[in-house]
Short mmCIF file of N, CA and C and ligand atoms in Angstrom, two decimals:
data_model
loop_
_atom_site.label_atom_id
_atom_site.label_comp_id
_atom_site.label_asym_id
_atom_site.label_seq_id
_atom_site.Cartn_x
_atom_site.Cartn_y
_atom_site.Cartn_z
N UNK A 1 -24.94 -48.66 8.20
CA UNK A 1 -23.12 -47.60 8.58
C UNK A 1 -23.03 -47.53 9.70
N UNK A 2 -21.78 -47.79 10.24
CA UNK A 2 -21.23 -47.12 11.21
C UNK A 2 -21.38 -46.02 11.11
N UNK A 3 -21.24 -45.02 12.49
CA UNK A 3 -21.29 -43.46 12.29
C UNK A 3 -20.11 -43.26 12.34
N UNK A 4 -19.61 -41.72 11.67
CA UNK A 4 -18.24 -41.15 11.43
C UNK A 4 -17.34 -41.26 12.52
N UNK A 5 -18.18 -40.98 13.94
CA UNK A 5 -17.51 -40.71 15.00
C UNK A 5 -17.08 -41.91 15.69
N UNK A 6 -18.31 -43.03 15.32
CA UNK A 6 -17.16 -44.39 15.86
C UNK A 6 -16.07 -44.75 14.92
N UNK A 7 -16.33 -44.32 13.52
CA UNK A 7 -15.28 -44.80 12.97
C UNK A 7 -13.66 -43.91 13.35
N UNK A 8 -14.14 -42.45 13.64
CA UNK A 8 -12.80 -42.23 14.13
C UNK A 8 -12.15 -42.75 15.49
N UNK A 9 -12.91 -43.14 16.31
CA UNK A 9 -12.71 -43.77 17.82
C UNK A 9 -11.62 -44.66 17.43
N UNK A 10 -12.45 -45.69 16.40
CA UNK A 10 -11.37 -46.94 16.23
C UNK A 10 -10.30 -46.26 15.42
N UNK A 11 -10.13 -45.35 14.68
CA UNK A 11 -8.69 -44.92 13.89
C UNK A 11 -7.86 -44.27 14.74
N UNK A 12 -8.20 -43.52 15.86
CA UNK A 12 -7.59 -43.07 16.98
C UNK A 12 -7.25 -44.15 17.96
N UNK A 13 -7.63 -44.73 18.52
CA UNK A 13 -7.39 -46.17 19.28
C UNK A 13 -6.50 -47.03 18.25
N UNK A 14 -6.71 -47.36 17.33
CA UNK A 14 -5.72 -48.20 16.35
C UNK A 14 -4.27 -47.03 15.90
N UNK A 15 -4.03 -46.10 16.14
CA UNK A 15 -2.94 -44.99 15.75
C UNK A 15 -2.52 -45.46 17.24
N UNK A 16 -3.23 -45.10 18.20
CA UNK A 16 -2.49 -44.91 19.24
C UNK A 16 -1.42 -46.38 19.82
N UNK A 17 -2.39 -47.54 19.69
CA UNK A 17 -1.56 -48.77 19.59
C UNK A 17 -0.33 -48.97 18.72
N UNK A 18 -0.62 -48.35 17.25
CA UNK A 18 0.16 -48.62 16.43
C UNK A 18 1.91 -47.88 16.68
N UNK A 19 1.24 -46.48 16.83
CA UNK A 19 2.74 -45.56 16.61
C UNK A 19 3.24 -45.25 18.12
N UNK A 20 2.27 -45.86 19.27
CA UNK A 20 2.47 -46.16 20.78
C UNK A 20 3.96 -47.38 20.68
N UNK A 21 3.43 -48.22 19.88
CA UNK A 21 4.33 -49.71 19.99
C UNK A 21 5.67 -49.19 19.17
N UNK A 22 5.43 -48.36 18.11
CA UNK A 22 6.62 -48.15 17.41
C UNK A 22 7.47 -47.23 18.11
N UNK A 23 7.01 -45.88 18.54
CA UNK A 23 7.84 -45.41 19.50
C UNK A 23 8.80 -46.35 20.59
N UNK A 24 8.01 -47.30 21.41
CA UNK A 24 8.45 -48.02 22.06
C UNK A 24 9.37 -49.13 21.47
N UNK A 25 9.73 -49.31 20.30
CA UNK A 25 10.31 -50.50 19.66
C UNK A 25 11.80 -49.41 19.48
N UNK A 26 11.56 -48.14 19.08
CA UNK A 26 12.23 -46.89 18.66
C UNK A 26 13.39 -46.74 19.41
N UNK A 27 12.25 -46.25 20.90
CA UNK A 27 13.25 -45.48 22.08
C UNK A 27 13.42 -46.28 23.00
N UNK A 28 13.12 -47.74 23.15
CA UNK A 28 13.39 -48.44 24.18
C UNK A 28 13.95 -50.03 23.91
N UNK A 29 12.92 -50.61 23.02
CA UNK A 29 13.75 -51.80 22.44
C UNK A 29 15.33 -52.01 21.42
N UNK A 30 15.14 -51.29 20.67
CA UNK A 30 16.31 -51.39 19.95
C UNK A 30 17.61 -50.86 21.07
N UNK A 31 17.15 -50.01 21.66
CA UNK A 31 18.67 -49.30 22.33
C UNK A 31 19.19 -50.22 23.30
N UNK A 32 18.02 -51.26 24.30
CA UNK A 32 18.38 -52.00 25.03
C UNK A 32 19.03 -53.31 24.56
N UNK A 33 18.55 -53.90 23.15
CA UNK A 33 19.01 -55.08 22.73
C UNK A 33 20.59 -55.13 21.76
N UNK A 34 20.73 -53.35 21.68
CA UNK A 34 21.88 -53.26 20.87
C UNK A 34 23.10 -53.03 22.29
N UNK A 35 22.72 -53.06 23.52
CA UNK A 35 23.34 -53.25 24.25
C UNK A 35 23.43 -54.69 25.03
N UNK A 36 23.21 -55.70 24.36
CA UNK A 36 23.56 -57.04 24.48
C UNK A 36 24.76 -57.37 24.37
N UNK A 37 25.07 -58.47 25.25
CA UNK A 37 26.36 -58.86 25.08
C UNK A 37 26.99 -59.54 23.21
N UNK A 38 26.25 -60.84 23.30
CA UNK A 38 26.54 -61.26 22.11
C UNK A 38 25.35 -60.93 21.09
N UNK A 39 25.99 -61.27 19.76
CA UNK A 39 25.02 -60.71 18.94
C UNK A 39 24.19 -62.00 18.49
N UNK A 40 24.26 -63.14 19.15
CA UNK A 40 23.01 -64.31 19.13
C UNK A 40 22.34 -64.08 19.89
N UNK A 41 22.44 -63.57 21.56
CA UNK A 41 21.54 -62.75 22.21
C UNK A 41 20.62 -61.54 21.62
N UNK A 42 21.49 -60.48 20.86
CA UNK A 42 20.71 -59.31 20.18
C UNK A 42 19.60 -59.76 18.99
N UNK A 43 20.25 -60.97 18.31
CA UNK A 43 19.18 -61.40 17.48
C UNK A 43 17.97 -62.04 17.83
N UNK A 44 17.82 -63.16 18.87
CA UNK A 44 17.00 -63.79 19.57
C UNK A 44 16.26 -62.72 20.37
N UNK A 45 16.61 -61.82 20.99
CA UNK A 45 15.73 -60.98 21.68
C UNK A 45 15.07 -60.23 20.53
N UNK A 46 15.74 -59.44 19.61
CA UNK A 46 15.10 -58.41 18.38
C UNK A 46 13.86 -59.40 18.26
N UNK A 47 14.12 -60.27 17.50
CA UNK A 47 13.38 -61.10 16.43
C UNK A 47 12.32 -61.95 17.40
N UNK A 48 12.36 -61.98 19.02
CA UNK A 48 11.11 -62.14 19.34
C UNK A 48 10.42 -61.28 19.69
N UNK A 49 10.85 -60.16 20.44
CA UNK A 49 10.02 -58.88 20.46
C UNK A 49 9.83 -58.28 18.96
N UNK A 50 10.26 -57.74 18.42
CA UNK A 50 10.09 -57.23 17.13
C UNK A 50 8.87 -58.19 16.52
N UNK A 51 8.73 -59.40 16.40
CA UNK A 51 7.77 -60.55 16.05
C UNK A 51 6.28 -60.32 16.58
N UNK A 52 6.79 -60.30 17.58
CA UNK A 52 5.49 -60.10 18.36
C UNK A 52 4.80 -59.10 18.27
N UNK A 53 5.40 -57.78 18.02
CA UNK A 53 4.64 -56.31 17.94
C UNK A 53 4.56 -56.50 16.65
N UNK A 54 4.92 -57.09 15.47
CA UNK A 54 4.59 -57.12 13.88
C UNK A 54 3.20 -57.65 13.66
N UNK A 55 2.97 -58.63 14.48
CA UNK A 55 1.62 -59.22 14.52
C UNK A 55 0.29 -57.80 14.75
N UNK A 56 0.98 -57.26 16.23
CA UNK A 56 -0.64 -56.15 16.44
C UNK A 56 -0.36 -55.03 15.86
N UNK A 57 1.14 -54.97 14.85
CA UNK A 57 1.22 -53.73 14.27
C UNK A 57 0.36 -54.16 12.66
N UNK A 58 0.25 -55.21 12.03
CA UNK A 58 -0.68 -55.58 10.87
C UNK A 58 -1.77 -55.57 10.81
N UNK A 59 -2.63 -55.72 12.48
CA UNK A 59 -3.81 -55.80 12.79
C UNK A 59 -3.97 -54.28 12.74
N UNK A 60 -3.49 -53.17 13.75
CA UNK A 60 -3.59 -51.89 14.02
C UNK A 60 -3.34 -50.72 12.52
N UNK A 61 -2.59 -51.35 11.68
CA UNK A 61 -2.58 -50.65 10.49
C UNK A 61 -3.81 -51.03 9.54
N UNK A 62 -4.21 -51.89 9.51
CA UNK A 62 -4.98 -52.43 8.59
C UNK A 62 -6.42 -51.58 9.28
N UNK A 63 -6.72 -51.54 10.81
CA UNK A 63 -7.59 -50.89 11.14
C UNK A 63 -7.79 -49.57 10.92
N UNK A 64 -6.89 -48.98 11.30
CA UNK A 64 -6.36 -47.33 10.85
C UNK A 64 -6.59 -47.10 9.54
N UNK A 65 -6.13 -48.21 8.45
CA UNK A 65 -6.39 -47.58 6.75
C UNK A 65 -8.06 -47.54 6.73
N UNK A 66 -8.60 -48.73 6.87
CA UNK A 66 -10.29 -49.09 6.71
C UNK A 66 -10.98 -48.03 7.43
N UNK A 67 -10.61 -47.90 8.62
CA UNK A 67 -11.70 -46.80 9.38
C UNK A 67 -11.04 -45.12 8.83
N UNK A 68 -9.82 -45.09 8.48
CA UNK A 68 -9.73 -43.73 7.46
C UNK A 68 -10.27 -43.64 6.01
N UNK A 69 -10.08 -44.51 5.27
CA UNK A 69 -10.92 -44.28 3.79
C UNK A 69 -12.46 -44.20 4.42
N UNK A 70 -12.71 -45.08 5.55
CA UNK A 70 -14.45 -44.94 5.79
C UNK A 70 -14.98 -43.66 5.92
N UNK A 71 -13.85 -43.00 6.56
CA UNK A 71 -13.90 -41.54 7.38
C UNK A 71 -14.43 -40.60 5.95
N UNK A 72 -13.07 -40.61 5.23
CA UNK A 72 -13.36 -39.69 3.65
C UNK A 72 -14.24 -40.10 2.78
N UNK A 73 -14.54 -41.52 2.86
CA UNK A 73 -15.93 -41.82 2.11
C UNK A 73 -17.14 -41.40 2.87
N UNK A 74 -17.26 -41.14 4.09
CA UNK A 74 -18.45 -40.47 4.74
C UNK A 74 -18.82 -39.06 4.65
N UNK A 75 -17.32 -38.46 4.62
CA UNK A 75 -17.23 -36.83 4.29
C UNK A 75 -17.44 -36.63 2.76
N UNK A 76 -17.18 -37.73 2.02
CA UNK A 76 -16.87 -37.43 0.77
C UNK A 76 -15.76 -36.41 0.43
N UNK A 77 -14.68 -37.01 1.15
CA UNK A 77 -13.72 -35.84 1.37
C UNK A 77 -12.33 -36.14 0.27
N UNK A 78 -13.14 -37.06 -1.00
CA UNK A 78 -11.51 -37.25 -1.80
C UNK A 78 -11.18 -36.27 -2.38
N UNK A 79 -11.82 -35.38 -2.26
CA UNK A 79 -11.25 -33.77 -3.19
C UNK A 79 -10.07 -33.23 -2.38
N UNK A 80 -10.13 -33.74 -0.70
CA UNK A 80 -8.89 -33.28 0.00
C UNK A 80 -7.51 -33.37 -0.38
N UNK A 81 -7.34 -34.52 -1.66
CA UNK A 81 -6.26 -35.30 -2.07
C UNK A 81 -5.66 -34.30 -3.00
N UNK A 82 -6.56 -33.24 -3.54
CA UNK A 82 -6.60 -32.36 -4.14
C UNK A 82 -5.98 -30.63 -4.17
N UNK A 83 -6.01 -30.85 -2.50
CA UNK A 83 -5.27 -29.48 -1.59
C UNK A 83 -4.38 -29.75 -1.10
N UNK A 84 -3.66 -28.48 -1.23
CA UNK A 84 -2.44 -28.61 -0.41
C UNK A 84 -2.70 -28.41 1.28
N UNK A 85 -3.48 -27.79 1.18
CA UNK A 85 -4.00 -27.49 2.78
C UNK A 85 -4.51 -28.72 3.48
N UNK A 86 -4.69 -29.43 3.03
CA UNK A 86 -5.37 -31.06 3.61
C UNK A 86 -3.96 -31.89 3.24
N UNK A 87 -2.50 -31.40 3.44
CA UNK A 87 -1.21 -32.11 3.24
C UNK A 87 -1.68 -33.31 4.35
N UNK A 88 -2.01 -33.45 5.69
CA UNK A 88 -2.00 -34.08 6.48
C UNK A 88 -2.86 -35.75 5.90
N UNK A 89 -3.82 -35.62 5.03
CA UNK A 89 -4.51 -36.80 4.44
C UNK A 89 -3.55 -37.40 3.35
N UNK A 90 -2.77 -36.63 2.56
CA UNK A 90 -1.77 -37.50 1.77
C UNK A 90 -0.70 -38.09 3.07
N UNK A 91 -0.11 -37.26 4.27
CA UNK A 91 0.35 -37.69 5.09
C UNK A 91 0.23 -39.08 5.47
N UNK A 92 -1.13 -38.93 6.13
CA UNK A 92 -1.63 -40.24 6.64
C UNK A 92 -1.79 -41.29 5.47
N UNK A 93 -2.22 -41.37 4.62
CA UNK A 93 -2.20 -42.06 3.42
C UNK A 93 -0.88 -42.46 3.13
N UNK A 94 0.08 -42.35 3.19
CA UNK A 94 1.61 -42.19 2.56
C UNK A 94 2.10 -43.24 3.77
N UNK A 95 1.95 -42.44 5.16
CA UNK A 95 2.53 -43.51 6.43
C UNK A 95 1.70 -44.61 6.39
N UNK A 96 0.08 -44.91 6.47
CA UNK A 96 -0.09 -45.88 6.34
C UNK A 96 0.29 -47.05 5.02
N UNK A 97 0.63 -46.16 4.06
CA UNK A 97 1.03 -47.32 3.13
C UNK A 97 2.50 -47.86 3.03
N UNK A 98 3.02 -47.03 3.73
CA UNK A 98 4.52 -47.26 3.83
C UNK A 98 4.68 -48.52 4.65
N UNK A 99 4.14 -48.21 5.79
CA UNK A 99 3.98 -49.56 7.06
C UNK A 99 3.59 -50.99 6.36
N UNK A 100 2.20 -50.49 5.71
CA UNK A 100 1.53 -51.62 4.74
C UNK A 100 2.43 -52.67 4.30
N UNK A 101 3.18 -51.78 3.65
CA UNK A 101 4.10 -52.47 2.52
C UNK A 101 5.41 -53.38 3.38
N UNK A 102 5.77 -52.40 4.34
CA UNK A 102 6.83 -53.07 5.03
C UNK A 102 6.40 -54.15 5.95
N UNK A 103 5.31 -54.16 6.50
CA UNK A 103 4.67 -55.43 7.50
C UNK A 103 4.44 -56.46 6.52
N UNK A 104 3.22 -56.18 5.69
CA UNK A 104 2.76 -56.95 4.85
C UNK A 104 3.59 -57.66 3.58
N UNK A 105 4.80 -56.88 3.08
CA UNK A 105 5.31 -57.42 1.67
C UNK A 105 6.69 -57.55 2.31
N UNK A 106 7.49 -56.16 2.32
CA UNK A 106 8.83 -56.75 2.54
C UNK A 106 9.48 -57.34 3.68
N UNK A 107 8.82 -57.05 4.86
CA UNK A 107 9.40 -57.72 6.17
C UNK A 107 9.11 -59.28 5.61
N UNK A 108 8.40 -59.89 5.52
CA UNK A 108 8.10 -61.49 5.37
C UNK A 108 8.99 -61.61 3.96
N UNK A 109 8.91 -61.05 2.81
CA UNK A 109 9.93 -61.58 1.85
C UNK A 109 11.51 -61.02 1.29
N UNK A 110 11.60 -60.16 2.25
CA UNK A 110 12.54 -59.51 1.73
C UNK A 110 13.63 -58.95 2.82
N UNK A 111 13.19 -58.54 3.79
CA UNK A 111 13.67 -57.39 5.02
C UNK A 111 14.25 -58.70 6.40
N UNK A 112 13.46 -59.25 6.12
CA UNK A 112 14.00 -60.97 7.14
C UNK A 112 15.26 -61.51 7.09
N UNK A 113 15.19 -62.03 5.26
CA UNK A 113 16.00 -62.22 5.18
C UNK A 113 17.70 -61.73 5.42
N UNK A 114 17.62 -60.33 4.64
CA UNK A 114 18.63 -59.84 4.78
C UNK A 114 18.98 -59.53 6.16
N UNK A 115 18.09 -59.30 7.12
CA UNK A 115 18.22 -59.16 8.37
C UNK A 115 19.48 -59.91 8.87
N UNK A 116 18.88 -61.33 8.62
CA UNK A 116 19.51 -62.60 9.25
C UNK A 116 21.05 -62.31 8.67
N UNK A 117 21.37 -62.12 7.39
CA UNK A 117 22.43 -61.96 6.54
C UNK A 117 23.44 -61.09 7.36
N UNK A 118 23.27 -59.87 7.21
CA UNK A 118 23.87 -58.73 7.70
C UNK A 118 24.06 -58.44 9.09
N UNK A 119 23.15 -59.07 9.83
CA UNK A 119 23.26 -58.75 11.23
C UNK A 119 24.20 -60.31 11.65
N UNK A 120 24.67 -61.41 11.26
CA UNK A 120 25.96 -62.04 11.09
C UNK A 120 26.84 -61.58 10.96
N UNK A 121 27.24 -60.80 9.48
CA UNK A 121 28.32 -60.04 9.30
C UNK A 121 28.82 -58.79 10.24
N UNK A 122 27.96 -57.62 10.51
CA UNK A 122 27.80 -56.62 11.40
C UNK A 122 26.97 -56.37 12.23
N UNK A 123 26.46 -57.30 13.17
CA UNK A 123 25.29 -56.60 13.80
C UNK A 123 25.40 -55.15 14.40
N UNK A 124 26.22 -54.65 14.60
CA UNK A 124 26.22 -53.00 14.79
C UNK A 124 25.60 -52.42 13.94
N UNK A 125 26.54 -52.32 12.67
CA UNK A 125 26.29 -51.80 11.66
C UNK A 125 24.09 -52.20 11.21
N UNK A 126 23.90 -53.35 11.53
CA UNK A 126 22.82 -53.35 11.17
C UNK A 126 21.58 -52.68 11.99
N UNK A 127 22.09 -53.15 13.50
CA UNK A 127 21.25 -52.07 14.17
C UNK A 127 21.44 -50.92 14.18
N UNK A 128 22.05 -49.80 14.06
CA UNK A 128 22.47 -48.82 13.61
C UNK A 128 21.24 -48.65 12.63
N UNK A 129 21.09 -49.05 11.64
CA UNK A 129 20.73 -49.06 10.13
C UNK A 129 19.11 -49.20 10.64
N UNK A 130 19.03 -50.21 11.56
CA UNK A 130 17.42 -50.66 12.00
C UNK A 130 16.81 -49.49 12.89
N UNK A 131 17.95 -48.95 13.62
CA UNK A 131 17.08 -47.91 14.54
C UNK A 131 17.25 -46.45 13.82
N UNK A 132 18.00 -46.51 12.85
CA UNK A 132 17.57 -44.68 12.39
C UNK A 132 16.04 -45.32 11.27
N UNK A 133 15.93 -46.12 10.58
CA UNK A 133 14.90 -46.31 9.63
C UNK A 133 13.56 -46.27 11.08
N UNK A 134 13.71 -46.74 11.79
CA UNK A 134 12.37 -46.51 13.05
C UNK A 134 12.28 -44.83 13.25
N UNK A 135 13.20 -44.57 13.56
CA UNK A 135 13.21 -43.31 14.35
C UNK A 135 12.68 -42.30 12.82
N UNK A 136 12.89 -42.41 11.54
CA UNK A 136 12.21 -41.58 10.19
C UNK A 136 10.72 -42.39 10.44
N UNK A 137 10.33 -43.39 10.40
CA UNK A 137 9.06 -43.71 10.24
C UNK A 137 8.28 -43.08 11.46
N UNK A 138 8.75 -43.18 12.53
CA UNK A 138 8.32 -42.99 13.91
C UNK A 138 7.98 -41.15 13.93
N UNK A 139 9.35 -40.58 13.30
CA UNK A 139 9.01 -39.07 13.61
C UNK A 139 7.79 -38.44 12.10
N UNK A 140 7.88 -39.34 11.33
CA UNK A 140 7.04 -38.95 9.90
C UNK A 140 5.85 -39.00 10.68
N UNK A 141 5.39 -40.58 11.45
CA UNK A 141 3.94 -40.64 12.14
C UNK A 141 3.48 -39.67 12.99
N UNK A 142 4.60 -38.66 13.86
CA UNK A 142 4.40 -37.77 15.02
C UNK A 142 4.26 -36.57 14.36
N UNK A 143 4.50 -36.51 13.15
CA UNK A 143 4.45 -34.77 12.36
C UNK A 143 2.92 -35.08 11.89
N UNK A 144 2.60 -36.56 11.03
CA UNK A 144 1.85 -36.76 10.88
C UNK A 144 0.38 -36.44 11.68
N UNK A 145 0.87 -37.15 12.95
CA UNK A 145 -0.43 -36.94 13.69
C UNK A 145 -0.56 -35.32 14.63
N UNK A 146 0.66 -34.68 14.53
CA UNK A 146 0.67 -33.17 15.02
C UNK A 146 -0.79 -32.84 14.06
N UNK A 147 -0.17 -33.05 12.48
CA UNK A 147 -0.94 -32.03 11.52
C UNK A 147 -2.39 -32.30 11.32
N UNK A 148 -2.85 -33.72 11.76
CA UNK A 148 -4.08 -33.72 11.38
C UNK A 148 -5.12 -33.42 12.50
N UNK A 149 -4.50 -33.57 13.71
CA UNK A 149 -5.19 -33.18 15.19
C UNK A 149 -5.12 -31.46 14.87
N UNK A 150 -4.54 -30.90 14.33
CA UNK A 150 -4.42 -29.57 14.17
C UNK A 150 -5.51 -28.85 12.98
N UNK A 151 -4.90 -29.86 11.89
CA UNK A 151 -5.87 -29.51 10.58
C UNK A 151 -7.25 -29.73 10.70
N UNK A 152 -7.75 -31.11 11.47
CA UNK A 152 -8.79 -31.12 11.74
C UNK A 152 -9.83 -30.69 12.56
N UNK A 153 -9.30 -29.57 13.31
CA UNK A 153 -10.32 -28.53 14.22
C UNK A 153 -9.70 -27.40 13.96
N UNK A 154 -9.29 -27.02 12.64
CA UNK A 154 -9.58 -25.57 11.82
C UNK A 154 -8.23 -25.06 11.73
N UNK A 155 -7.07 -25.64 12.42
CA UNK A 155 -5.56 -25.43 12.65
C UNK A 155 -4.58 -25.56 11.11
N UNK A 156 -4.91 -24.56 9.96
CA UNK A 156 -4.02 -25.35 9.11
C UNK A 156 -2.88 -25.06 8.93
N UNK A 157 -1.71 -25.72 9.23
CA UNK A 157 -0.52 -24.92 8.73
C UNK A 157 0.17 -24.54 7.35
N UNK A 158 -0.64 -25.00 6.62
CA UNK A 158 -0.57 -24.71 5.05
C UNK A 158 -1.83 -24.09 4.50
N UNK A 159 -1.90 -23.05 4.05
CA UNK A 159 -3.23 -22.34 3.64
C UNK A 159 -3.65 -22.79 1.86
C1 HEM B 1 -5.03 -44.74 4.63
C2 HEM B 1 -5.03 -44.21 5.85
C3 HEM B 1 -5.45 -43.04 6.26
C4 HEM B 1 -6.53 -42.39 5.98
C5 HEM B 1 -7.18 -42.61 4.88
C6 HEM B 1 -7.22 -41.60 7.07
C7 HEM B 1 -8.29 -40.27 7.33
C8 HEM B 1 -8.48 -39.70 7.94
C9 HEM B 1 -9.41 -38.74 8.07
C10 HEM B 1 -10.60 -38.66 7.21
C11 HEM B 1 -9.57 -38.27 9.38
C12 HEM B 1 -10.85 -37.29 9.85
C13 HEM B 1 -10.50 -36.02 9.60
C14 HEM B 1 -11.41 -34.87 9.63
O1 HEM B 1 -12.08 -35.09 10.63
O2 HEM B 1 -11.34 -34.21 8.93
C15 HEM B 1 -8.35 -38.64 10.31
C16 HEM B 1 -8.19 -38.48 11.28
C17 HEM B 1 -7.42 -38.56 12.07
N1 HEM B 1 -6.02 -39.79 11.82
FE1 HEM B 1 -5.89 -40.70 9.82
N2 HEM B 1 -6.25 -41.26 7.79
C18 HEM B 1 -5.28 -42.50 7.56
C19 HEM B 1 -4.09 -43.14 8.30
C20 HEM B 1 -3.62 -42.33 9.97
C21 HEM B 1 -2.45 -42.61 10.35
C22 HEM B 1 -1.23 -43.32 9.43
C23 HEM B 1 -2.32 -41.45 11.23
C24 HEM B 1 -1.31 -41.69 12.49
C25 HEM B 1 -0.07 -42.12 12.14
C26 HEM B 1 -3.57 -41.13 11.58
C27 HEM B 1 -4.00 -40.49 12.61
C28 HEM B 1 -4.91 -39.52 12.57
C29 HEM B 1 -5.93 -38.98 13.67
C30 HEM B 1 -4.78 -38.74 15.23
C31 HEM B 1 -6.68 -38.54 13.56
C32 HEM B 1 -8.03 -37.68 14.37
C33 HEM B 1 -7.79 -36.53 14.40
C34 HEM B 1 -9.04 -35.61 15.46
O3 HEM B 1 -9.73 -36.11 15.73
O4 HEM B 1 -8.19 -34.75 16.09
N3 HEM B 1 -4.08 -41.65 10.63
N4 HEM B 1 -7.79 -39.46 9.31
#
């Protein structure tokens, strides 16, 4: 069995690559794409960059989830789901489920087609919506990270 600490190392490295990438897409790539002249250029550039990151994000999301559940198993921490003071365990699980749904199910089956359809009709509105959605996911992930780092070292924000 791998050690709890090795699982935490894998967990934190996966989170850095994943959420760091989300921050790059949200604060650098989408604003830059929105400034490109033609909708064709915007679509091609966004799909190329987002497409490459999606592969990475699938791997790092999976690693985060597996190492996270392994840590819960290793410390027999399942009862934490019953205590509000461990809200960051719920938050981590929610963020992981949300991204997994988007990356593995919604994006390939629904969102990609919707993007293609709406970006032709109204590229500005489509990228406005995509950016807002990324900001929500990024802020949720950053608040979760702050909460778990504080909580797992004894600083409980909710008693
Ligand atoms: C199914 C998903 C997840 C599960 C089950 C999970 C579970 C855990 C557990 C049990 C710990 C150790 C807590 C402790 O020592 O008391 C941990 C640490 C951590 N988790 Fe998660 N996690 C998940 C997803 C995430 C996500 C999505 C993020 C960030 C957005 C995240 C960020 C972190 C960080 C930064 C730590 C290290 C805290 C530290 O060592 O200071 N985890 N996670």
